[in-house]
């Protein structure tokens, strides 16, 4: 009946539908289990589970700084990868000039990689 | 091992039959929706069909398949308590576990430990599941064909930012795992959470670099549509095709042939993102249990189902980018010409079935890897990500780029890719040196090892 209408579904609308559906499912499924499941609380059961031994202190503690270093490196190199995508899509139009530009950009980052490698930031066994 | 022909023939007919029926329903319902509702309504049909039916059903079936297949590999029987009448003693005796497991998880107590941060604790499984579920939206699961006068795309959504959506949404899943680890207020969970998030962001870089070569080759980030990566792979390399009678044959520009290094990078990185063995240090069952140690009921179930949905999505993405999408390596034009204009949905359904069969095969490959390799140590995982995959990824981008600029018809890239594949096959077939075998105490007592060589020459002298 609406065959002559211009499609109201731009390519982006189904994406929104999918994201909405994903969110809905993610909320509904845990909601269902809290309705259906039994409920009983006691002191021992609600304690932190550490394989039967009494937990010592809180889990809100310091942990290895290595993980933080990895997060910093990720920022640097993932931003590099993000810069590569638009370049890759327009690669053939940009030609050898674009290629050379990106080689120069990547070279500075590779130097950074070599530096952190030599510094030992990528070494985990200490 | 005794070959059970009834099982083999049964699964070879039932599984493709079910897949074909599902895809054909999708095309016909999509055509009807476009005809009677509005143009473009078939995308909504596809959202329900592809995401809720195909992906969720395959993922749920994989929860059982993983236990059955691992049992097969380890010479066990596997789960067989939940039975169907008439099938008690057959290979299908455990199939109702798919449903009973869901019911069991739903009726368990959703428990929150008293030290946990309530809001974040409840939010984490949702954040782990929702992005993974939404990922499949951009993966085309069949060709675009004309049904009832409307062009029906077998994809839930076809935005022009295709792969960027994939990277963006996939990286959101890291919030689920890290929040689960932190909010549980449990030292094991915290350790699992930081390990998981650190591993996921490490491999994010290689994940992106692995696909840059394909973006360069096809000048697009879109997966669906006539200019998308999936459809471009149905073309042959220019000049490298011919006709054998009515059938067209040639060298297709499949991503696997053009970018074998990119494929291996992406596959390894994406496998690490799924946090499955050998990359399963965040949830190593025998040591720290993982970031979801405090979860129970369906909240744990969400983490589990997210993992299997990830397996299916990864298979779909790999096929859409590297294994020709729904297309056969040759004969697509011939197949299309077999059906008249009113029967194009049959052509689409056949290729859609091919797509899902490829997905099932890749899911099997992922499960086989998961049950074959021992767990890596955490430093090995970080070394692989930063010191091996990242330099290979960068080198691959610039070498492929130079080859494409030198020969824009992609033939030079395909030749380089063919050489890479031959080198990889040769490396794989090279027997492990006898010394390291003796060190590792791997004794093959069967007559033939996994590569088909006689085992005797590979065994060290004095082994027996």
PDB file of C-alpha atoms in Angstrom, chain B residues 29-289:
ATOM      1  CA  UNK B  29       9.329 -12.752   3.844  1.00  0.00           C
ATOM      2  CA  UNK B  30      11.616  -9.882   2.887  1.00  0.00           C
ATOM      3  CA  UNK B  31       9.965  -9.676  -0.523  1.00  0.00           C
ATOM      4  CA  UNK B  32       6.508  -9.740   1.040  1.00  0.00           C
ATOM      5  CA  UNK B  33       7.478  -7.080   3.570  1.00  0.00           C
ATOM      6  CA  UNK B  34       8.754  -4.792   0.833  1.00  0.00           C
ATOM      7  CA  UNK B  35       5.634  -5.367  -1.242  1.00  0.00           C
ATOM      8  CA  UNK B  36       3.043  -4.871   1.474  1.00  0.00           C
ATOM      9  CA  UNK B  37       4.710  -2.558   3.995  1.00  0.00           C
ATOM     10  CA  UNK B  38       7.313  -0.194   2.567  1.00  0.00           C
ATOM     11  CA  UNK B  39      10.477  -0.439   0.497  1.00  0.00           C
ATOM     12  CA  UNK B  40      13.333  -1.369   2.803  1.00  0.00           C
ATOM     13  CA  UNK B  41      11.176  -3.270   5.272  1.00  0.00           C
ATOM     14  CA  UNK B  42      13.144  -6.421   4.452  1.00  0.00           C
ATOM     15  CA  UNK B  43      15.952  -5.064   6.616  1.00  0.00           C
ATOM     16  CA  UNK B  44      13.655  -5.422   9.617  1.00  0.00           C
ATOM     17  CA  UNK B  45      12.864  -9.017   8.607  1.00  0.00           C
ATOM     18  CA  UNK B  46      16.604  -9.630   8.365  1.00  0.00           C
ATOM     19  CA  UNK B  47      17.228  -8.159  11.821  1.00  0.00           C
ATOM     20  CA  UNK B  48      14.890 -10.745  13.302  1.00  0.00           C
ATOM     21  CA  UNK B  49      15.911 -13.617  11.035  1.00  0.00           C
ATOM     22  CA  UNK B  50      19.687 -13.202  10.982  1.00  0.00           C
ATOM     23  CA  UNK B  51      20.355 -11.914  14.490  1.00  0.00           C
ATOM     24  CA  UNK B  52      17.632 -13.532  16.558  1.00  0.00           C
ATOM     25  CA  UNK B  53      17.204 -16.781  14.641  1.00  0.00           C
ATOM     26  CA  UNK B  54      20.388 -17.692  12.810  1.00  0.00           C
ATOM     27  CA  UNK B  55      23.065 -16.236  15.088  1.00  0.00           C
ATOM     28  CA  UNK B  56      21.333 -17.004  18.375  1.00  0.00           C
ATOM     29  CA  UNK B  57      20.316 -20.542  17.374  1.00  0.00           C
ATOM     30  CA  UNK B  58      23.787 -21.391  16.068  1.00  0.00           C
ATOM     31  CA  UNK B  59      25.384 -19.860  19.167  1.00  0.00           C
ATOM     32  CA  UNK B  60      23.078 -21.818  21.467  1.00  0.00           C
ATOM     33  CA  UNK B  61      23.755 -24.996  19.517  1.00  0.00           C
ATOM     34  CA  UNK B  62      27.482 -24.293  19.872  1.00  0.00           C
ATOM     35  CA  UNK B  63      27.230 -24.428  23.672  1.00  0.00           C
ATOM     36  CA  UNK B  64      26.284 -28.077  23.259  1.00  0.00           C
ATOM     37  CA  UNK B  65      28.499 -28.644  20.226  1.00  0.00           C
ATOM     38  CA  UNK B  66      31.537 -27.483  22.158  1.00  0.00           C
ATOM     39  CA  UNK B  67      30.926 -30.108  24.823  1.00  0.00           C
ATOM     40  CA  UNK B  68      30.036 -32.816  22.326  1.00  0.00           C
ATOM     41  CA  UNK B  69      32.956 -32.076  20.010  1.00  0.00           C
ATOM     42  CA  UNK B  70      35.443 -31.834  22.858  1.00  0.00           C
ATOM     43  CA  UNK B  71      34.104 -35.180  24.095  1.00  0.00           C
ATOM     44  CA  UNK B  72      34.646 -36.590  20.624  1.00  0.00           C
ATOM     45  CA  UNK B  73      38.225 -35.281  20.548  1.00  0.00           C
ATOM     46  CA  UNK B  74      38.972 -36.633  24.015  1.00  0.00           C
ATOM     47  CA  UNK B  75      37.272 -39.993  23.429  1.00  0.00           C
ATOM     48  CA  UNK B  76      34.464 -39.334  25.892  1.00  0.00           C
ATOM     49  CA  UNK B  77      30.721 -39.611  25.406  1.00  0.00           C
ATOM     50  CA  UNK B  78      29.878 -36.058  26.411  1.00  0.00           C
ATOM     51  CA  UNK B  79      26.561 -34.754  27.728  1.00  0.00           C
ATOM     52  CA  UNK B  80      23.842 -37.341  27.092  1.00  0.00           C
ATOM     53  CA  UNK B  81      21.473 -37.138  30.083  1.00  0.00           C
ATOM     54  CA  UNK B  82      18.751 -35.053  28.455  1.00  0.00           C
ATOM     55  CA  UNK B  83      17.257 -37.315  25.830  1.00  0.00           C
ATOM     56  CA  UNK B  84      14.627 -37.360  23.147  1.00  0.00           C
ATOM     57  CA  UNK B  85      12.325 -40.374  22.780  1.00  0.00           C
ATOM     58  CA  UNK B  86      13.496 -42.819  20.074  1.00  0.00           C
ATOM     59  CA  UNK B  87      16.976 -41.255  20.068  1.00  0.00           C
ATOM     60  CA  UNK B  88      18.230 -42.563  23.433  1.00  0.00           C
ATOM     61  CA  UNK B  89      21.255 -44.406  22.120  1.00  0.00           C
ATOM     62  CA  UNK B  90      22.108 -42.328  19.076  1.00  0.00           C
ATOM     63  CA  UNK B  91      24.575 -39.512  18.577  1.00  0.00           C
ATOM     64  CA  UNK B  92      21.709 -37.077  19.165  1.00  0.00           C
ATOM     65  CA  UNK B  93      21.062 -38.303  22.700  1.00  0.00           C
ATOM     66  CA  UNK B  94      22.259 -35.070  24.354  1.00  0.00           C
ATOM     67  CA  UNK B  95      20.633 -32.539  22.049  1.00  0.00           C
ATOM     68  CA  UNK B  96      17.890 -31.334  24.468  1.00  0.00           C
ATOM     69  CA  UNK B  97      20.702 -30.014  26.704  1.00  0.00           C
ATOM     70  CA  UNK B  98      20.544 -26.902  24.516  1.00  0.00           C
ATOM     71  CA  UNK B  99      17.138 -26.101  26.025  1.00  0.00           C
ATOM     72  CA  UNK B 100      17.572 -27.589  29.481  1.00  0.00           C
ATOM     73  CA  UNK B 101      20.760 -25.593  30.065  1.00  0.00           C
ATOM     74  CA  UNK B 102      18.976 -22.322  29.293  1.00  0.00           C
ATOM     75  CA  UNK B 103      16.075 -23.288  31.592  1.00  0.00           C
ATOM     76  CA  UNK B 104      18.504 -24.226  34.344  1.00  0.00           C
ATOM     77  CA  UNK B 105      20.394 -20.936  34.127  1.00  0.00           C
ATOM     78  CA  UNK B 106      17.139 -18.946  34.035  1.00  0.00           C
ATOM     79  CA  UNK B 107      15.770 -20.577  37.198  1.00  0.00           C
ATOM     80  CA  UNK B 108      18.951 -20.213  39.256  1.00  0.00           C
ATOM     81  CA  UNK B 109      19.348 -17.424  41.768  1.00  0.00           C
ATOM     82  CA  UNK B 110      20.856 -14.259  40.337  1.00  0.00           C
ATOM     83  CA  UNK B 111      23.128 -13.652  43.287  1.00  0.00           C
ATOM     84  CA  UNK B 112      24.995 -10.456  44.152  1.00  0.00           C
ATOM     85  CA  UNK B 113      27.781 -10.702  46.744  1.00  0.00           C
ATOM     86  CA  UNK B 114      27.487  -8.162  49.553  1.00  0.00           C
ATOM     87  CA  UNK B 115      30.793  -6.390  48.803  1.00  0.00           C
ATOM     88  CA  UNK B 116      30.048  -5.923  45.117  1.00  0.00           C
ATOM     89  CA  UNK B 117      29.088  -2.607  43.536  1.00  0.00           C
ATOM     90  CA  UNK B 118      25.462  -3.392  42.757  1.00  0.00           C
ATOM     91  CA  UNK B 119      24.915  -1.150  39.729  1.00  0.00           C
ATOM     92  CA  UNK B 120      28.137  -2.011  37.922  1.00  0.00           C
ATOM     93  CA  UNK B 121      27.781  -5.671  38.847  1.00  0.00           C
ATOM     94  CA  UNK B 122      24.392  -5.789  37.102  1.00  0.00           C
ATOM     95  CA  UNK B 123      25.571  -3.644  34.208  1.00  0.00           C
ATOM     96  CA  UNK B 124      28.628  -5.718  33.308  1.00  0.00           C
ATOM     97  CA  UNK B 125      26.940  -8.789  31.754  1.00  0.00           C
ATOM     98  CA  UNK B 126      24.689  -6.511  29.710  1.00  0.00           C
ATOM     99  CA  UNK B 127      27.723  -4.609  28.402  1.00  0.00           C
ATOM    100  CA  UNK B 128      29.430  -7.892  27.590  1.00  0.00           C
ATOM    101  CA  UNK B 129      26.472  -9.257  25.648  1.00  0.00           C
ATOM    102  CA  UNK B 130      24.821  -6.322  23.874  1.00  0.00           C
ATOM    103  CA  UNK B 131      27.756  -5.154  21.688  1.00  0.00           C
ATOM    104  CA  UNK B 132      28.606  -8.694  20.622  1.00  0.00           C
ATOM    105  CA  UNK B 133      25.001  -9.379  19.712  1.00  0.00           C
ATOM    106  CA  UNK B 134      24.757  -6.198  17.642  1.00  0.00           C
ATOM    107  CA  UNK B 135      27.914  -6.990  15.663  1.00  0.00           C
ATOM    108  CA  UNK B 136      26.343  -9.304  13.117  1.00  0.00           C
ATOM    109  CA  UNK B 137      24.123  -6.504  11.773  1.00  0.00           C
ATOM    110  CA  UNK B 138      26.568  -5.530   9.029  1.00  0.00           C
ATOM    111  CA  UNK B 139      27.519  -9.022   7.825  1.00  0.00           C
ATOM    112  CA  UNK B 140      25.827  -9.903   4.509  1.00  0.00           C
ATOM    113  CA  UNK B 141      24.612 -13.501   4.595  1.00  0.00           C
ATOM    114  CA  UNK B 142      23.502 -13.824   0.990  1.00  0.00           C
ATOM    115  CA  UNK B 143      23.513 -12.067  -2.379  1.00  0.00           C
ATOM    116  CA  UNK B 144      21.132  -9.239  -3.275  1.00  0.00           C
ATOM    117  CA  UNK B 145      18.382 -10.747  -5.437  1.00  0.00           C
ATOM    118  CA  UNK B 146      15.093  -9.595  -6.868  1.00  0.00           C
ATOM    119  CA  UNK B 147      12.047 -11.017  -5.074  1.00  0.00           C
ATOM    120  CA  UNK B 148       8.530  -9.928  -6.137  1.00  0.00           C
ATOM    121  CA  UNK B 149      10.063  -6.980  -7.968  1.00  0.00           C
ATOM    122  CA  UNK B 150      12.082  -5.649  -5.027  1.00  0.00           C
ATOM    123  CA  UNK B 151      15.807  -5.933  -4.460  1.00  0.00           C
ATOM    124  CA  UNK B 152      16.241  -7.892  -1.246  1.00  0.00           C
ATOM    125  CA  UNK B 153      19.574  -7.536   0.541  1.00  0.00           C
ATOM    126  CA  UNK B 154      20.323 -10.403   2.908  1.00  0.00           C
ATOM    127  CA  UNK B 155      21.884  -8.130   5.530  1.00  0.00           C
ATOM    128  CA  UNK B 156      20.367  -6.529   8.610  1.00  0.00           C
ATOM    129  CA  UNK B 157      21.941  -3.131   7.972  1.00  0.00           C
ATOM    130  CA  UNK B 158      24.224  -1.877   5.261  1.00  0.00           C
ATOM    131  CA  UNK B 159      25.696   1.413   6.482  1.00  0.00           C
ATOM    132  CA  UNK B 160      28.565   2.908   4.515  1.00  0.00           C
ATOM    133  CA  UNK B 161      30.769   2.830   7.641  1.00  0.00           C
ATOM    134  CA  UNK B 162      30.600  -1.018   7.751  1.00  0.00           C
ATOM    135  CA  UNK B 163      33.877  -2.112   9.285  1.00  0.00           C
ATOM    136  CA  UNK B 164      34.163   1.004  11.456  1.00  0.00           C
ATOM    137  CA  UNK B 165      30.916  -0.106  13.118  1.00  0.00           C
ATOM    138  CA  UNK B 166      32.510  -3.505  13.642  1.00  0.00           C
ATOM    139  CA  UNK B 167      35.632  -2.072  15.305  1.00  0.00           C
ATOM    140  CA  UNK B 168      33.679   0.486  17.323  1.00  0.00           C
ATOM    141  CA  UNK B 169      31.053  -1.854  18.709  1.00  0.00           C
ATOM    142  CA  UNK B 170      33.420  -4.781  19.216  1.00  0.00           C
ATOM    143  CA  UNK B 171      35.723  -2.694  21.391  1.00  0.00           C
ATOM    144  CA  UNK B 172      32.802  -1.787  23.677  1.00  0.00           C
ATOM    145  CA  UNK B 173      32.750  -5.391  24.907  1.00  0.00           C
ATOM    146  CA  UNK B 174      35.915  -4.701  26.896  1.00  0.00           C
ATOM    147  CA  UNK B 175      33.844  -2.596  29.330  1.00  0.00           C
ATOM    148  CA  UNK B 176      31.759  -5.646  30.213  1.00  0.00           C
ATOM    149  CA  UNK B 177      34.724  -7.766  31.189  1.00  0.00           C
ATOM    150  CA  UNK B 178      36.686  -5.096  33.018  1.00  0.00           C
ATOM    151  CA  UNK B 179      33.608  -3.866  34.925  1.00  0.00           C
ATOM    152  CA  UNK B 180      32.700  -7.448  35.850  1.00  0.00           C
ATOM    153  CA  UNK B 181      36.192  -7.967  37.201  1.00  0.00           C
ATOM    154  CA  UNK B 182      36.287  -4.759  39.201  1.00  0.00           C
ATOM    155  CA  UNK B 183      32.729  -4.596  40.536  1.00  0.00           C
ATOM    156  CA  UNK B 184      32.757  -8.153  41.931  1.00  0.00           C
ATOM    157  CA  UNK B 185      35.229  -7.016  44.605  1.00  0.00           C
ATOM    158  CA  UNK B 186      36.968 -10.346  44.350  1.00  0.00           C
ATOM    159  CA  UNK B 187      40.723 -10.646  43.819  1.00  0.00           C
ATOM    160  CA  UNK B 188      40.402 -13.462  41.298  1.00  0.00           C
ATOM    161  CA  UNK B 189      37.766 -11.554  39.367  1.00  0.00           C
ATOM    162  CA  UNK B 190      39.862  -8.389  39.430  1.00  0.00           C
ATOM    163  CA  UNK B 191      42.870 -10.268  38.097  1.00  0.00           C
ATOM    164  CA  UNK B 192      40.740 -11.851  35.373  1.00  0.00           C
ATOM    165  CA  UNK B 193      39.235  -8.486  34.515  1.00  0.00           C
ATOM    166  CA  UNK B 194      42.530  -6.634  34.111  1.00  0.00           C
ATOM    167  CA  UNK B 195      44.027  -9.545  32.203  1.00  0.00           C
ATOM    168  CA  UNK B 196      41.013  -9.616  29.901  1.00  0.00           C
ATOM    169  CA  UNK B 197      40.935  -5.882  29.244  1.00  0.00           C
ATOM    170  CA  UNK B 198      44.690  -5.687  28.746  1.00  0.00           C
ATOM    171  CA  UNK B 199      44.624  -8.626  26.330  1.00  0.00           C
ATOM    172  CA  UNK B 200      41.651  -7.252  24.427  1.00  0.00           C
ATOM    173  CA  UNK B 201      43.145  -3.812  23.901  1.00  0.00           C
ATOM    174  CA  UNK B 202      46.513  -5.314  22.937  1.00  0.00           C
ATOM    175  CA  UNK B 203      44.955  -7.331  20.141  1.00  0.00           C
ATOM    176  CA  UNK B 204      42.686  -4.492  19.067  1.00  0.00           C
ATOM    177  CA  UNK B 205      45.662  -2.988  17.211  1.00  0.00           C
ATOM    178  CA  UNK B 206      46.485  -6.152  15.255  1.00  0.00           C
ATOM    179  CA  UNK B 207      42.766  -6.630  14.615  1.00  0.00           C
ATOM    180  CA  UNK B 208      42.568  -3.279  12.862  1.00  0.00           C
ATOM    181  CA  UNK B 209      45.864  -3.642  10.981  1.00  0.00           C
ATOM    182  CA  UNK B 210      44.852  -7.052   9.643  1.00  0.00           C
ATOM    183  CA  UNK B 211      41.970  -5.553   7.697  1.00  0.00           C
ATOM    184  CA  UNK B 212      43.728  -2.442   6.333  1.00  0.00           C
ATOM    185  CA  UNK B 213      45.156  -4.483   3.440  1.00  0.00           C
ATOM    186  CA  UNK B 214      41.662  -5.497   2.355  1.00  0.00           C
ATOM    187  CA  UNK B 215      40.427  -1.904   2.675  1.00  0.00           C
ATOM    188  CA  UNK B 216      43.259  -0.813   0.373  1.00  0.00           C
ATOM    189  CA  UNK B 217      42.579  -3.584  -2.142  1.00  0.00           C
ATOM    190  CA  UNK B 218      38.849  -2.880  -2.421  1.00  0.00           C
ATOM    191  CA  UNK B 219      38.882   0.862  -1.506  1.00  0.00           C
ATOM    192  CA  UNK B 220      35.941   0.453   0.867  1.00  0.00           C
ATOM    193  CA  UNK B 221      34.995  -0.308   4.451  1.00  0.00           C
ATOM    194  CA  UNK B 222      31.528  -1.469   3.500  1.00  0.00           C
ATOM    195  CA  UNK B 223      30.676  -5.168   3.629  1.00  0.00           C
ATOM    196  CA  UNK B 224      27.250  -5.387   1.947  1.00  0.00           C
ATOM    197  CA  UNK B 225      25.955  -3.893  -1.272  1.00  0.00           C
ATOM    198  CA  UNK B 226      27.339  -4.060  -4.818  1.00  0.00           C
ATOM    199  CA  UNK B 227      30.499  -2.086  -3.897  1.00  0.00           C
ATOM    200  CA  UNK B 228      30.997  -3.927  -0.606  1.00  0.00           C
ATOM    201  CA  UNK B 229      33.783  -6.383   0.166  1.00  0.00           C
ATOM    202  CA  UNK B 230      31.465  -9.373   0.124  1.00  0.00           C
ATOM    203  CA  UNK B 231      30.136  -8.821  -3.390  1.00  0.00           C
ATOM    204  CA  UNK B 232      33.478  -7.685  -4.819  1.00  0.00           C
ATOM    205  CA  UNK B 233      34.866 -11.105  -3.985  1.00  0.00           C
ATOM    206  CA  UNK B 234      32.441 -12.749  -6.417  1.00  0.00           C
ATOM    207  CA  UNK B 235      34.414 -11.156  -9.282  1.00  0.00           C
ATOM    208  CA  UNK B 236      37.365 -12.861 -10.884  1.00  0.00           C
ATOM    209  CA  UNK B 237      40.747 -11.227 -11.170  1.00  0.00           C
ATOM    210  CA  UNK B 238      40.658  -9.365 -14.514  1.00  0.00           C
ATOM    211  CA  UNK B 239      41.720 -11.637 -17.357  1.00  0.00           C
ATOM    212  CA  UNK B 240      42.045 -14.708 -15.170  1.00  0.00           C
ATOM    213  CA  UNK B 241      38.716 -16.334 -15.950  1.00  0.00           C
ATOM    214  CA  UNK B 242      37.236 -18.490 -18.683  1.00  0.00           C
ATOM    215  CA  UNK B 243      34.225 -20.650 -19.421  1.00  0.00           C
ATOM    216  CA  UNK B 244      34.157 -24.444 -19.198  1.00  0.00           C
ATOM    217  CA  UNK B 245      31.044 -25.077 -21.271  1.00  0.00           C
ATOM    218  CA  UNK B 246      28.339 -23.037 -19.512  1.00  0.00           C
ATOM    219  CA  UNK B 247      30.244 -22.808 -16.218  1.00  0.00           C
ATOM    220  CA  UNK B 248      32.431 -19.810 -15.490  1.00  0.00           C
ATOM    221  CA  UNK B 249      35.731 -20.596 -13.791  1.00  0.00           C
ATOM    222  CA  UNK B 250      38.691 -18.483 -12.786  1.00  0.00           C
ATOM    223  CA  UNK B 251      40.696 -17.110  -9.884  1.00  0.00           C
ATOM    224  CA  UNK B 252      38.264 -15.228  -7.615  1.00  0.00           C
ATOM    225  CA  UNK B 253      39.550 -12.199  -5.724  1.00  0.00           C
ATOM    226  CA  UNK B 254      38.881 -13.748  -2.343  1.00  0.00           C
ATOM    227  CA  UNK B 255      40.499 -11.969   0.563  1.00  0.00           C
ATOM    228  CA  UNK B 256      42.189 -15.153   1.650  1.00  0.00           C
ATOM    229  CA  UNK B 257      44.133 -15.257  -1.622  1.00  0.00           C
ATOM    230  CA  UNK B 258      44.893 -11.524  -1.713  1.00  0.00           C
ATOM    231  CA  UNK B 259      45.769 -11.095   1.954  1.00  0.00           C
ATOM    232  CA  UNK B 260      46.802 -14.370   3.633  1.00  0.00           C
ATOM    233  CA  UNK B 261      48.933 -12.485   6.155  1.00  0.00           C
ATOM    234  CA  UNK B 262      46.047 -10.136   6.871  1.00  0.00           C
ATOM    235  CA  UNK B 263      43.771 -13.117   7.350  1.00  0.00           C
ATOM    236  CA  UNK B 264      46.080 -14.791   9.845  1.00  0.00           C
ATOM    237  CA  UNK B 265      46.610 -11.519  11.729  1.00  0.00           C
ATOM    238  CA  UNK B 266      42.901 -10.831  11.920  1.00  0.00           C
ATOM    239  CA  UNK B 267      42.014 -14.390  12.837  1.00  0.00           C
ATOM    240  CA  UNK B 268      44.650 -14.599  15.585  1.00  0.00           C
ATOM    241  CA  UNK B 269      43.716 -11.189  16.978  1.00  0.00           C
ATOM    242  CA  UNK B 270      39.984 -11.866  16.853  1.00  0.00           C
ATOM    243  CA  UNK B 271      40.527 -15.249  18.464  1.00  0.00           C
ATOM    244  CA  UNK B 272      42.327 -13.479  21.294  1.00  0.00           C
ATOM    245  CA  UNK B 273      39.387 -11.054  21.552  1.00  0.00           C
ATOM    246  CA  UNK B 274      37.023 -13.978  22.135  1.00  0.00           C
ATOM    247  CA  UNK B 275      39.214 -14.961  25.125  1.00  0.00           C
ATOM    248  CA  UNK B 276      39.022 -18.640  24.238  1.00  0.00           C
ATOM    249  CA  UNK B 277      41.881 -21.120  24.624  1.00  0.00           C
ATOM    250  CA  UNK B 278      44.758 -20.806  23.823  1.00  0.00           C
ATOM    251  CA  UNK B 279      44.135 -17.145  24.785  1.00  0.00           C
ATOM    252  CA  UNK B 280      42.039 -17.933  27.873  1.00  0.00           C
ATOM    253  CA  UNK B 281      44.241 -16.595  30.683  1.00  0.00           C
ATOM    254  CA  UNK B 282      41.470 -14.159  31.765  1.00  0.00           C
ATOM    255  CA  UNK B 283      39.245 -17.116  32.597  1.00  0.00           C
ATOM    256  CA  UNK B 284      41.665 -20.003  33.030  1.00  0.00           C
ATOM    257  CA  UNK B 285      39.381 -22.552  34.694  1.00  0.00           C
ATOM    258  CA  UNK B 286      42.203 -24.283  36.514  1.00  0.00           C
ATOM    259  CA  UNK B 287      43.750 -21.147  38.034  1.00  0.00           C
ATOM    260  CA  UNK B 288      41.709 -17.966  38.506  1.00  0.00           C
ATOM    261  CA  UNK B 289      38.263 -18.949  37.135  1.00  0.00           C
TER     262      UNK B 289
END
